[in-house]
JSON list of C-alpha atoms in Angstrom, two decimals:
[
{"chain": "A", "resi": 19, "resn": "MET", "atom": "CA", "xyz": [-12.47, 3.39, -21.78]},
{"chain": "A", "resi": 20, "resn": "ASN", "atom": "CA", "xyz": [-13.29, 6.41, -23.95]},
{"chain": "A", "resi": 21, "resn": "ARG", "atom": "CA", "xyz": [-16.88, 6.22, -22.84]},
{"chain": "A", "resi": 22, "resn": "ALA", "atom": "CA", "xyz": [-15.69, 6.01, -19.23]},
{"chain": "A", "resi": 23, "resn": "ARG", "atom": "CA", "xyz": [-13.92, 9.31, -19.71]},
{"chain": "A", "resi": 24, "resn": "SER", "atom": "CA", "xyz": [-16.95, 11.03, -21.17]},
{"chain": "A", "resi": 25, "resn": "ARG", "atom": "CA", "xyz": [-19.46, 9.75, -18.64]},
{"chain": "A", "resi": 26, "resn": "GLY", "atom": "CA", "xyz": [-18.62, 10.35, -15.01]},
{"chain": "A", "resi": 27, "resn": "GLY", "atom": "CA", "xyz": [-21.04, 7.67, -13.79]},
{"chain": "A", "resi": 28, "resn": "ARG", "atom": "CA", "xyz": [-19.19, 4.77, -15.42]},
{"chain": "A", "resi": 29, "resn": "PRO", "atom": "CA", "xyz": [-16.00, 5.07, -13.34]},
{"chain": "A", "resi": 30, "resn": "ARG", "atom": "CA", "xyz": [-18.07, 5.22, -10.18]},
{"chain": "A", "resi": 31, "resn": "LEU", "atom": "CA", "xyz": [-19.92, 2.06, -11.18]},
{"chain": "A", "resi": 32, "resn": "ALA", "atom": "CA", "xyz": [-16.56, 0.49, -11.97]},
{"chain": "A", "resi": 33, "resn": "ALA", "atom": "CA", "xyz": [-15.31, 1.45, -8.51]},
{"chain": "A", "resi": 34, "resn": "THR", "atom": "CA", "xyz": [-18.24, -0.35, -6.93]},
{"chain": "A", "resi": 35, "resn": "ALA", "atom": "CA", "xyz": [-17.73, -3.40, -9.15]},
{"chain": "A", "resi": 36, "resn": "LEU", "atom": "CA", "xyz": [-14.03, -3.60, -8.29]},
{"chain": "A", "resi": 37, "resn": "ALA", "atom": "CA", "xyz": [-14.77, -3.24, -4.59]},
{"chain": "A", "resi": 38, "resn": "ILE", "atom": "CA", "xyz": [-17.21, -6.15, -4.86]},
{"chain": "A", "resi": 39, "resn": "ALA", "atom": "CA", "xyz": [-14.62, -8.16, -6.78]},
{"chain": "A", "resi": 40, "resn": "SER", "atom": "CA", "xyz": [-12.11, -7.46, -4.02]},
{"chain": "A", "resi": 41, "resn": "VAL", "atom": "CA", "xyz": [-14.50, -8.69, -1.35]},
{"chain": "A", "resi": 42, "resn": "VAL", "atom": "CA", "xyz": [-15.21, -11.84, -3.36]},
{"chain": "A", "resi": 43, "resn": "THR", "atom": "CA", "xyz": [-11.52, -12.64, -3.66]},
{"chain": "A", "resi": 44, "resn": "THR", "atom": "CA", "xyz": [-10.96, -12.22, 0.08]},
{"chain": "A", "resi": 45, "resn": "THR", "atom": "CA", "xyz": [-13.48, -14.97, 0.79]},
{"chain": "A", "resi": 46, "resn": "SER", "atom": "CA", "xyz": [-12.31, -17.25, -2.01]},
{"chain": "A", "resi": 47, "resn": "PRO", "atom": "CA", "xyz": [-10.18, -20.30, -1.14]},
{"chain": "A", "resi": 48, "resn": "LEU", "atom": "CA", "xyz": [-7.92, -19.29, -4.01]},
{"chain": "A", "resi": 49, "resn": "SER", "atom": "CA", "xyz": [-6.47, -16.55, -1.84]},
{"chain": "A", "resi": 50, "resn": "SER", "atom": "CA", "xyz": [-5.03, -19.04, 0.63]},
{"chain": "A", "resi": 51, "resn": "GLN", "atom": "CA", "xyz": [-2.57, -20.49, -1.86]},
{"chain": "A", "resi": 52, "resn": "GLY", "atom": "CA", "xyz": [1.09, -19.59, -1.47]},
{"chain": "A", "resi": 53, "resn": "THR", "atom": "CA", "xyz": [4.13, -20.24, -3.62]},
{"chain": "A", "resi": 54, "resn": "SER", "atom": "CA", "xyz": [4.31, -23.92, -2.79]},
{"chain": "A", "resi": 55, "resn": "GLY", "atom": "CA", "xyz": [2.59, -25.87, -5.57]},
{"chain": "A", "resi": 56, "resn": "ALA", "atom": "CA", "xyz": [0.90, -22.77, -7.03]},
{"chain": "A", "resi": 57, "resn": "SER", "atom": "CA", "xyz": [0.19, -22.74, -10.75]},
{"chain": "A", "resi": 58, "resn": "PRO", "atom": "CA", "xyz": [1.82, -20.19, -13.08]},
{"chain": "A", "resi": 59, "resn": "ALA", "atom": "CA", "xyz": [0.13, -16.78, -12.93]},
{"chain": "A", "resi": 60, "resn": "ASP", "atom": "CA", "xyz": [-0.76, -14.56, -15.88]},
{"chain": "A", "resi": 61, "resn": "VAL", "atom": "CA", "xyz": [-0.40, -11.49, -13.63]},
{"chain": "A", "resi": 62, "resn": "GLU", "atom": "CA", "xyz": [2.28, -11.15, -10.95]},
{"chain": "A", "resi": 63, "resn": "ILE", "atom": "CA", "xyz": [1.88, -8.24, -8.52]},
{"chain": "A", "resi": 64, "resn": "ARG", "atom": "CA", "xyz": [4.70, -7.58, -6.06]},
{"chain": "A", "resi": 65, "resn": "ILE", "atom": "CA", "xyz": [4.48, -4.94, -3.33]},
{"chain": "A", "resi": 66, "resn": "GLU", "atom": "CA", "xyz": [7.52, -4.02, -1.22]},
{"chain": "A", "resi": 67, "resn": "VAL", "atom": "CA", "xyz": [6.95, -1.83, 1.84]},
{"chain": "A", "resi": 68, "resn": "ASP", "atom": "CA", "xyz": [9.67, -0.30, 4.02]},
{"chain": "A", "resi": 69, "resn": "SER", "atom": "CA", "xyz": [9.40, 0.71, 7.68]},
{"chain": "A", "resi": 70, "resn": "ALA", "atom": "CA", "xyz": [8.46, 4.31, 6.79]},
{"chain": "A", "resi": 71, "resn": "GLY", "atom": "CA", "xyz": [5.50, 3.19, 4.66]},
{"chain": "A", "resi": 72, "resn": "ARG", "atom": "CA", "xyz": [7.20, 3.88, 1.34]},
{"chain": "A", "resi": 73, "resn": "THR", "atom": "CA", "xyz": [6.00, 1.30, -1.14]},
{"chain": "A", "resi": 74, "resn": "ARG", "atom": "CA", "xyz": [7.16, 0.06, -4.52]},
{"chain": "A", "resi": 75, "resn": "VAL", "atom": "CA", "xyz": [4.61, -1.72, -6.68]},
{"chain": "A", "resi": 76, "resn": "THR", "atom": "CA", "xyz": [5.51, -3.90, -9.67]},
{"chain": "A", "resi": 77, "resn": "GLU", "atom": "CA", "xyz": [2.78, -5.45, -11.79]},
{"chain": "A", "resi": 78, "resn": "ARG", "atom": "CA", "xyz": [3.82, -7.93, -14.49]},
{"chain": "A", "resi": 79, "resn": "PHE", "atom": "CA", "xyz": [1.27, -8.96, -17.14]},
{"chain": "A", "resi": 80, "resn": "ARG", "atom": "CA", "xyz": [1.82, -11.89, -19.48]},
{"chain": "A", "resi": 81, "resn": "THR", "atom": "CA", "xyz": [0.11, -10.46, -22.56]},
{"chain": "A", "resi": 82, "resn": "ALA", "atom": "CA", "xyz": [0.14, -13.73, -24.49]},
{"chain": "A", "resi": 83, "resn": "ALA", "atom": "CA", "xyz": [-2.77, -14.79, -22.28]},
{"chain": "A", "resi": 84, "resn": "ASP", "atom": "CA", "xyz": [-4.75, -11.64, -23.07]},
{"chain": "A", "resi": 85, "resn": "SER", "atom": "CA", "xyz": [-3.96, -9.57, -26.16]},
{"chain": "A", "resi": 86, "resn": "ALA", "atom": "CA", "xyz": [-6.44, -6.87, -25.06]},
{"chain": "A", "resi": 87, "resn": "LEU", "atom": "CA", "xyz": [-3.83, -5.70, -22.55]},
{"chain": "A", "resi": 88, "resn": "GLN", "atom": "CA", "xyz": [-1.87, -4.33, -25.48]},
{"chain": "A", "resi": 89, "resn": "GLU", "atom": "CA", "xyz": [-4.53, -1.63, -25.90]},
{"chain": "A", "resi": 90, "resn": "GLY", "atom": "CA", "xyz": [-2.86, 0.08, -22.93]},
{"chain": "A", "resi": 91, "resn": "ARG", "atom": "CA", "xyz": [-5.81, 1.34, -20.88]},
{"chain": "A", "resi": 92, "resn": "TYR", "atom": "CA", "xyz": [-5.68, 1.14, -17.09]},
{"chain": "A", "resi": 93, "resn": "GLN", "atom": "CA", "xyz": [-7.20, 2.79, -14.03]},
{"chain": "A", "resi": 94, "resn": "LEU", "atom": "CA", "xyz": [-6.25, 3.36, -10.41]},
{"chain": "A", "resi": 95, "resn": "LEU", "atom": "CA", "xyz": [-8.67, 4.01, -7.56]},
{"chain": "A", "resi": 96, "resn": "ALA", "atom": "CA", "xyz": [-7.43, 6.94, -5.45]},
{"chain": "A", "resi": 97, "resn": "ARG", "atom": "CA", "xyz": [-7.18, 6.15, -1.73]},
{"chain": "A", "resi": 98, "resn": "PRO", "atom": "CA", "xyz": [-7.11, 8.66, 1.15]},
{"chain": "A", "resi": 99, "resn": "CYS", "atom": "CA", "xyz": [-3.61, 9.87, 2.06]},
{"chain": "A", "resi": 100, "resn": "ALA", "atom": "CA", "xyz": [-1.92, 7.65, -0.55]},
{"chain": "A", "resi": 101, "resn": "VAL", "atom": "CA", "xyz": [0.45, 9.78, -2.64]},
{"chain": "A", "resi": 102, "resn": "ILE", "atom": "CA", "xyz": [1.12, 8.08, -6.00]},
{"chain": "A", "resi": 103, "resn": "GLY", "atom": "CA", "xyz": [4.34, 8.70, -7.88]},
{"chain": "A", "resi": 104, "resn": "ALA", "atom": "CA", "xyz": [4.77, 8.56, -11.66]},
{"chain": "A", "resi": 105, "resn": "VAL", "atom": "CA", "xyz": [3.46, 5.34, -13.20]},
{"chain": "A", "resi": 106, "resn": "ALA", "atom": "CA", "xyz": [5.77, 3.82, -15.81]},
{"chain": "A", "resi": 107, "resn": "ILE", "atom": "CA", "xyz": [5.08, 1.02, -18.27]},
{"chain": "A", "resi": 108, "resn": "ALA", "atom": "CA", "xyz": [7.76, -1.19, -19.84]},
{"chain": "A", "resi": 109, "resn": "GLY", "atom": "CA", "xyz": [7.45, -3.51, -22.82]},
{"chain": "A", "resi": 110, "resn": "ASP", "atom": "CA", "xyz": [10.01, -5.85, -24.36]},
{"chain": "A", "resi": 111, "resn": "ASP", "atom": "CA", "xyz": [12.57, -3.11, -24.93]},
{"chain": "A", "resi": 112, "resn": "ARG", "atom": "CA", "xyz": [10.93, 0.25, -24.15]},
{"chain": "A", "resi": 113, "resn": "THR", "atom": "CA", "xyz": [9.81, 2.20, -21.09]},
{"chain": "A", "resi": 114, "resn": "ALA", "atom": "CA", "xyz": [7.54, 5.24, -20.92]},
{"chain": "A", "resi": 115, "resn": "PRO", "atom": "CA", "xyz": [5.26, 7.01, -18.43]},
{"chain": "A", "resi": 116, "resn": "LEU", "atom": "CA", "xyz": [1.52, 6.39, -18.58]},
{"chain": "A", "resi": 117, "resn": "ARG", "atom": "CA", "xyz": [-0.59, 9.46, -19.29]},
{"chain": "A", "resi": 118, "resn": "VAL", "atom": "CA", "xyz": [-2.79, 10.28, -16.30]},
{"chain": "A", "resi": 119, "resn": "ALA", "atom": "CA", "xyz": [-6.28, 11.81, -16.47]},
{"chain": "A", "resi": 120, "resn": "SER", "atom": "CA", "xyz": [-8.34, 12.36, -13.33]},
{"chain": "A", "resi": 121, "resn": "ASN", "atom": "CA", "xyz": [-11.97, 11.23, -13.18]},
{"chain": "A", "resi": 122, "resn": "ASP", "atom": "CA", "xyz": [-12.64, 11.01, -9.43]},
{"chain": "A", "resi": 123, "resn": "PRO", "atom": "CA", "xyz": [-12.40, 8.67, -7.76]},
{"chain": "A", "resi": 124, "resn": "TRP", "atom": "CA", "xyz": [-10.38, 7.08, -10.57]},
{"chain": "A", "resi": 125, "resn": "GLN", "atom": "CA", "xyz": [-7.07, 8.00, -12.10]},
{"chain": "A", "resi": 126, "resn": "LEU", "atom": "CA", "xyz": [-7.26, 6.95, -15.76]},
{"chain": "A", "resi": 127, "resn": "LEU", "atom": "CA", "xyz": [-3.94, 5.75, -17.22]},
{"chain": "A", "resi": 128, "resn": "THR", "atom": "CA", "xyz": [-3.17, 5.37, -20.92]},
{"chain": "A", "resi": 129, "resn": "ASP", "atom": "CA", "xyz": [-0.17, 3.94, -22.76]},
{"chain": "A", "resi": 130, "resn": "THR", "atom": "CA", "xyz": [0.05, 6.75, -25.31]},
{"chain": "A", "resi": 131, "resn": "ALA", "atom": "CA", "xyz": [3.53, 5.63, -26.38]},
{"chain": "A", "resi": 132, "resn": "ASN", "atom": "CA", "xyz": [2.20, 2.17, -27.35]},
{"chain": "A", "resi": 133, "resn": "VAL", "atom": "CA", "xyz": [4.91, 0.50, -25.28]},
{"chain": "A", "resi": 134, "resn": "GLY", "atom": "CA", "xyz": [2.75, -2.56, -24.72]},
{"chain": "A", "resi": 135, "resn": "ALA", "atom": "CA", "xyz": [1.80, -3.03, -28.37]},
{"chain": "A", "resi": 136, "resn": "GLY", "atom": "CA", "xyz": [3.30, -6.30, -29.53]},
{"chain": "A", "resi": 137, "resn": "ALA", "atom": "CA", "xyz": [5.11, -6.91, -26.23]},
{"chain": "A", "resi": 138, "resn": "SER", "atom": "CA", "xyz": [5.05, -10.42, -24.78]},
{"chain": "A", "resi": 139, "resn": "THR", "atom": "CA", "xyz": [5.23, -9.04, -21.23]},
{"chain": "A", "resi": 140, "resn": "ILE", "atom": "CA", "xyz": [4.10, -5.69, -19.83]},
{"chain": "A", "resi": 141, "resn": "VAL", "atom": "CA", "xyz": [5.52, -4.36, -16.55]},
{"chain": "A", "resi": 142, "resn": "ILE", "atom": "CA", "xyz": [3.96, -1.44, -14.66]},
{"chain": "A", "resi": 143, "resn": "GLN", "atom": "CA", "xyz": [5.90, 0.19, -11.82]},
{"chain": "A", "resi": 144, "resn": "TYR", "atom": "CA", "xyz": [5.18, 3.05, -9.43]},
{"chain": "A", "resi": 145, "resn": "GLN", "atom": "CA", "xyz": [5.75, 4.16, -5.85]},
{"chain": "A", "resi": 146, "resn": "VAL", "atom": "CA", "xyz": [3.25, 4.97, -3.11]},
{"chain": "A", "resi": 147, "resn": "SER", "atom": "CA", "xyz": [3.95, 7.04, -0.02]},
{"chain": "A", "resi": 148, "resn": "ARG", "atom": "CA", "xyz": [1.76, 6.56, 3.04]},
{"chain": "A", "resi": 149, "resn": "PRO", "atom": "CA", "xyz": [2.99, 7.01, 6.63]},
{"chain": "A", "resi": 150, "resn": "GLY", "atom": "CA", "xyz": [2.57, 3.90, 8.74]},
{"chain": "A", "resi": 151, "resn": "GLY", "atom": "CA", "xyz": [1.26, 1.71, 5.93]},
{"chain": "A", "resi": 152, "resn": "GLY", "atom": "CA", "xyz": [-2.45, 1.99, 5.17]},
{"chain": "A", "resi": 153, "resn": "ASN", "atom": "CA", "xyz": [-4.00, 1.69, 1.72]},
{"chain": "A", "resi": 154, "resn": "ILE", "atom": "CA", "xyz": [-1.89, 0.87, -1.34]},
{"chain": "A", "resi": 155, "resn": "PRO", "atom": "CA", "xyz": [-3.81, 1.41, -4.62]},
{"chain": "A", "resi": 156, "resn": "LEU", "atom": "CA", "xyz": [-3.24, -1.04, -7.47]},
{"chain": "A", "resi": 157, "resn": "VAL", "atom": "CA", "xyz": [-3.29, -0.30, -11.18]},
{"chain": "A", "resi": 158, "resn": "VAL", "atom": "CA", "xyz": [-6.08, -2.33, -12.79]},
{"chain": "A", "resi": 159, "resn": "PRO", "atom": "CA", "xyz": [-6.74, -2.90, -16.52]},
{"chain": "A", "resi": 160, "resn": "THR", "atom": "CA", "xyz": [-10.04, -1.45, -17.71]},
{"chain": "A", "resi": 161, "resn": "HIS", "atom": "CA", "xyz": [-11.23, -4.94, -18.62]},
{"chain": "A", "resi": 162, "resn": "ALA", "atom": "CA", "xyz": [-11.32, -8.14, -16.57]},
{"chain": "A", "resi": 163, "resn": "ILE", "atom": "CA", "xyz": [-8.39, -10.56, -16.74]},
{"chain": "A", "resi": 164, "resn": "PRO", "atom": "CA", "xyz": [-9.77, -13.77, -18.32]},
{"chain": "A", "resi": 165, "resn": "HIS", "atom": "CA", "xyz": [-9.77, -16.98, -16.29]},
{"chain": "A", "resi": 166, "resn": "ARG", "atom": "CA", "xyz": [-7.81, -19.87, -17.78]},
{"chain": "A", "resi": 167, "resn": "ASP", "atom": "CA", "xyz": [-10.04, -22.71, -18.93]},
{"chain": "A", "resi": 168, "resn": "GLY", "atom": "CA", "xyz": [-9.84, -25.70, -16.62]},
{"chain": "A", "resi": 169, "resn": "ALA", "atom": "CA", "xyz": [-7.60, -23.89, -14.11]},
{"chain": "A", "resi": 170, "resn": "ARG", "atom": "CA", "xyz": [-8.27, -24.57, -10.42]},
{"chain": "A", "resi": 171, "resn": "THR", "atom": "CA", "xyz": [-6.49, -21.43, -9.23]},
{"chain": "A", "resi": 172, "resn": "GLY", "atom": "CA", "xyz": [-6.74, -17.76, -10.07]},
{"chain": "A", "resi": 173, "resn": "SER", "atom": "CA", "xyz": [-4.55, -16.19, -12.71]},
{"chain": "A", "resi": 174, "resn": "ILE", "atom": "CA", "xyz": [-3.43, -13.25, -10.52]},
{"chain": "A", "resi": 175, "resn": "ARG", "atom": "CA", "xyz": [-0.75, -13.76, -7.85]},
{"chain": "A", "resi": 176, "resn": "LEU", "atom": "CA", "xyz": [-0.18, -11.06, -5.23]},
{"chain": "A", "resi": 177, "resn": "THR", "atom": "CA", "xyz": [2.96, -10.99, -3.08]},
{"chain": "A", "resi": 178, "resn": "VAL", "atom": "CA", "xyz": [3.53, -8.39, -0.35]},
{"chain": "A", "resi": 179, "resn": "ARG", "atom": "CA", "xyz": [6.91, -8.02, 1.35]},
{"chain": "A", "resi": 180, "resn": "LEU", "atom": "CA", "xyz": [6.77, -6.18, 4.69]},
{"chain": "A", "resi": 181, "resn": "PRO", "atom": "CA", "xyz": [9.67, -4.71, 6.71]},
{"chain": "A", "resi": 182, "resn": "ASP", "atom": "CA", "xyz": [9.37, -6.97, 9.78]},
{"chain": "A", "resi": 183, "resn": "PRO", "atom": "CA", "xyz": [7.52, -10.07, 11.04]},
{"chain": "A", "resi": 184, "resn": "SER", "atom": "CA", "xyz": [5.09, -8.06, 13.19]},
{"chain": "A", "resi": 185, "resn": "ALA", "atom": "CA", "xyz": [3.69, -6.18, 10.19]},
{"chain": "A", "resi": 186, "resn": "ARG", "atom": "CA", "xyz": [0.73, -7.76, 8.40]},
{"chain": "A", "resi": 187, "resn": "VAL", "atom": "CA", "xyz": [-1.62, -7.49, 5.43]},
{"chain": "A", "resi": 188, "resn": "THR", "atom": "CA", "xyz": [-5.19, -6.81, 6.55]},
{"chain": "A", "resi": 189, "resn": "PHE", "atom": "CA", "xyz": [-6.82, -6.74, 3.09]},
{"chain": "A", "resi": 190, "resn": "PRO", "atom": "CA", "xyz": [-7.29, -8.76, 0.94]},
{"chain": "A", "resi": 191, "resn": "ARG", "atom": "CA", "xyz": [-7.05, -12.17, 2.58]},
{"chain": "A", "resi": 192, "resn": "VAL", "atom": "CA", "xyz": [-3.57, -13.59, 2.04]},
{"chain": "A", "resi": 193, "resn": "VAL", "atom": "CA", "xyz": [-1.34, -15.97, 3.96]},
{"chain": "A", "resi": 194, "resn": "SER", "atom": "CA", "xyz": [2.06, -15.43, 5.56]},
{"chain": "A", "resi": 195, "resn": "LEU", "atom": "CA", "xyz": [4.85, -17.46, 3.97]},
{"chain": "A", "resi": 196, "resn": "PRO", "atom": "CA", "xyz": [6.77, -19.34, 6.71]},
{"chain": "A", "resi": 197, "resn": "GLY", "atom": "CA", "xyz": [10.23, -18.01, 7.51]},
{"chain": "A", "resi": 198, "resn": "THR", "atom": "CA", "xyz": [9.77, -14.79, 5.54]},
{"chain": "A", "resi": 199, "resn": "ASN", "atom": "CA", "xyz": [8.22, -11.34, 5.86]},
{"chain": "A", "resi": 200, "resn": "GLU", "atom": "CA", "xyz": [6.13, -12.04, 2.76]},
{"chain": "A", "resi": 201, "resn": "TRP", "atom": "CA", "xyz": [2.39, -12.57, 2.37]},
{"chain": "A", "resi": 202, "resn": "GLN", "atom": "CA", "xyz": [0.88, -14.14, -0.71]},
{"chain": "A", "resi": 203, "resn": "GLY", "atom": "CA", "xyz": [-2.45, -15.01, -2.31]},
{"chain": "A", "resi": 204, "resn": "GLN", "atom": "CA", "xyz": [-3.74, -16.11, -5.69]},
{"chain": "A", "resi": 205, "resn": "PHE", "atom": "CA", "xyz": [-6.91, -14.52, -7.06]},
{"chain": "A", "resi": 206, "resn": "VAL", "atom": "CA", "xyz": [-9.34, -14.49, -9.96]},
{"chain": "A", "resi": 207, "resn": "ALA", "atom": "CA", "xyz": [-9.47, -10.65, -10.03]},
{"chain": "A", "resi": 208, "resn": "ILE", "atom": "CA", "xyz": [-7.08, -7.84, -9.16]},
{"chain": "A", "resi": 209, "resn": "PRO", "atom": "CA", "xyz": [-8.04, -6.09, -5.89]},
{"chain": "A", "resi": 210, "resn": "SER", "atom": "CA", "xyz": [-8.36, -2.32, -6.25]},
{"chain": "A", "resi": 211, "resn": "PHE", "atom": "CA", "xyz": [-6.10, -1.83, -3.21]},
{"chain": "A", "resi": 212, "resn": "VAL", "atom": "CA", "xyz": [-4.09, -3.61, -0.53]},
{"chain": "A", "resi": 213, "resn": "ASN", "atom": "CA", "xyz": [-4.11, -2.57, 3.11]},
{"chain": "A", "resi": 214, "resn": "VAL", "atom": "CA", "xyz": [-1.07, -3.16, 5.34]},
{"chain": "A", "resi": 215, "resn": "ARG", "atom": "CA", "xyz": [-0.49, -2.55, 9.04]},
{"chain": "A", "resi": 216, "resn": "LEU", "atom": "CA", "xyz": [3.07, -1.82, 10.14]},
{"chain": "A", "resi": 217, "resn": "SER", "atom": "CA", "xyz": [4.51, -2.31, 13.61]},
{"chain": "A", "resi": 218, "resn": "SER", "atom": "CA", "xyz": [5.15, 1.45, 13.80]},
{"chain": "A", "resi": 219, "resn": "GLY", "atom": "CA", "xyz": [1.41, 2.10, 13.66]},
{"chain": "A", "resi": 220, "resn": "ASP", "atom": "CA", "xyz": [-0.73, 4.11, 11.26]},
{"chain": "A", "resi": 221, "resn": "ARG", "atom": "CA", "xyz": [0.29, 7.74, 11.69]},
{"chain": "A", "resi": 222, "resn": "PRO", "atom": "CA", "xyz": [-1.89, 10.64, 10.52]},
{"chain": "A", "resi": 223, "resn": "CYS", "atom": "CA", "xyz": [-1.13, 11.73, 6.98]},
{"chain": "A", "resi": 224, "resn": "ASP", "atom": "CA", "xyz": [-0.15, 15.21, 5.89]},
{"chain": "A", "resi": 225, "resn": "THR", "atom": "CA", "xyz": [-3.35, 17.19, 5.41]},
{"chain": "A", "resi": 226, "resn": "ALA", "atom": "CA", "xyz": [-1.61, 19.20, 2.69]},
{"chain": "A", "resi": 227, "resn": "ALA", "atom": "CA", "xyz": [-1.00, 16.05, 0.66]},
{"chain": "A", "resi": 228, "resn": "PRO", "atom": "CA", "xyz": [-3.47, 15.11, -2.06]},
{"chain": "A", "resi": 229, "resn": "THR", "atom": "CA", "xyz": [-6.10, 12.64, -0.89]},
{"chain": "A", "resi": 230, "resn": "GLY", "atom": "CA", "xyz": [-8.34, 10.32, -2.78]},
{"chain": "A", "resi": 231, "resn": "ARG", "atom": "CA", "xyz": [-12.07, 10.93, -2.89]},
{"chain": "A", "resi": 232, "resn": "ASP", "atom": "CA", "xyz": [-14.78, 8.29, -2.96]},
{"chain": "A", "resi": 233, "resn": "GLY", "atom": "CA", "xyz": [-16.82, 9.91, -5.72]},
{"chain": "A", "resi": 234, "resn": "GLY", "atom": "CA", "xyz": [-19.97, 9.91, -3.57]},
{"chain": "A", "resi": 235, "resn": "LEU", "atom": "CA", "xyz": [-19.95, 6.18, -2.85]},
{"chain": "A", "resi": 236, "resn": "VAL", "atom": "CA", "xyz": [-20.11, 6.73, 0.92]},
{"chain": "A", "resi": 237, "resn": "TRP", "atom": "CA", "xyz": [-23.16, 9.00, 0.97]},
{"chain": "A", "resi": 238, "resn": "ARG", "atom": "CA", "xyz": [-24.91, 6.79, -1.59]},
{"chain": "A", "resi": 239, "resn": "PHE", "atom": "CA", "xyz": [-24.36, 3.82, 0.71]},
{"chain": "A", "resi": 240, "resn": "TRP", "atom": "CA", "xyz": [-25.85, 5.59, 3.72]},
{"chain": "A", "resi": 241, "resn": "LEU", "atom": "CA", "xyz": [-28.75, 6.85, 1.57]},
{"chain": "A", "resi": 242, "resn": "LEU", "atom": "CA", "xyz": [-29.48, 3.25, 0.63]},
{"chain": "A", "resi": 243, "resn": "VAL", "atom": "CA", "xyz": [-29.38, 2.24, 4.30]},
{"chain": "A", "resi": 244, "resn": "ALA", "atom": "CA", "xyz": [-31.79, 5.05, 5.20]},
{"chain": "A", "resi": 245, "resn": "ILE", "atom": "CA", "xyz": [-34.19, 4.02, 2.42]},
{"chain": "A", "resi": 246, "resn": "LEU", "atom": "CA", "xyz": [-34.16, 0.42, 3.64]},
{"chain": "A", "resi": 247, "resn": "VAL", "atom": "CA", "xyz": [-34.74, 1.50, 7.25]},
{"chain": "A", "resi": 248, "resn": "LEU", "atom": "CA", "xyz": [-37.79, 3.55, 6.20]},
{"chain": "A", "resi": 249, "resn": "TRP", "atom": "CA", "xyz": [-39.10, 1.15, 3.57]},
{"chain": "A", "resi": 250, "resn": "VAL", "atom": "CA", "xyz": [-39.19, -2.05, 5.66]},
{"chain": "A", "resi": 251, "resn": "PRO", "atom": "CA", "xyz": [-41.54, -0.80, 8.44]},
{"chain": "A", "resi": 252, "resn": "THR", "atom": "CA", "xyz": [-43.63, 1.09, 5.88]},
{"chain": "A", "resi": 253, "resn": "TYR", "atom": "CA", "xyz": [-44.09, -2.06, 3.82]},
{"chain": "A", "resi": 254, "resn": "GLN", "atom": "CA", "xyz": [-44.95, -4.11, 6.91]},
{"chain": "A", "resi": 255, "resn": "TRP", "atom": "CA", "xyz": [-47.57, -1.52, 7.93]},
{"chain": "A", "resi": 256, "resn": "TRP", "atom": "CA", "xyz": [-49.07, -1.49, 4.44]},
{"chain": "A", "resi": 257, "resn": "ALA", "atom": "CA", "xyz": [-49.10, -5.29, 4.24]},
{"chain": "A", "resi": 258, "resn": "GLY", "atom": "CA", "xyz": [-50.86, -5.46, 7.61]},
{"chain": "A", "resi": 259, "resn": "ARG", "atom": "CA", "xyz": [-53.52, -2.97, 6.51]},
{"chain": "A", "resi": 260, "resn": "THR", "atom": "CA", "xyz": [-54.02, -4.94, 3.29]},
{"chain": "A", "resi": 261, "resn": "ARG", "atom": "CA", "xyz": [-54.59, -8.18, 5.19]},
{"chain": "A", "resi": 262, "resn": "GLU", "atom": "CA", "xyz": [-57.09, -6.45, 7.51]},
{"chain": "A", "resi": 263, "resn": "GLY", "atom": "CA", "xyz": [-58.96, -5.10, 4.48]},
{"chain": "A", "resi": 264, "resn": "ASP", "atom": "CA", "xyz": [-59.16, -8.54, 2.91]},
{"chain": "A", "resi": 265, "resn": "GLU", "atom": "CA", "xyz": [-60.72, -9.94, 6.07]}
]
């Protein structure tokens, strides 16, 4: 994590890796598993959204499964128009705020009070404000959560409670629990964000509010597309000339 702070490229590479991990989990059959018959999870993430888009996020880590969590280093990918409140961490008997350092597009979070050291369970809580739903960033440890040997399901369970039956989760792929306003999925990696759509619609956010930046990922993507568009016909032309020369 210290190297991630000193080198701006590492967080951006991490952002890309987490985005890929999120896409992988949305296509995995693990994400279709609900509470019925699901195996115990090492990480429980619960998101509660009200009708105004105010969101409370609770992430519970069972540290016995991964002692590296006790090092207390986390990160959060800033999302446009998502205003993040103070992030608190609680151990067995202590609670303290996480220290925040910005390294766009990441917010780097550190347990400077060593709340998680020696704790059997770590709980991270924070609030997100976003009118009409939209993107909800998730706090992610700086290292991957290990997969349990022999387990057939992922070790991360995500539950989203929405204000009414017409609201839905659009990312990642989860299932609606019958008779409730809750959506749930079980994953092998923590998604970097969750996207919800409320019945009230996605209203424009306050332009004066802080917004997340993508750290150049968007223009790099379109640069790659442009290179591919130019390279493919150029290569085909060169290959054709080479074949003509051989004849």
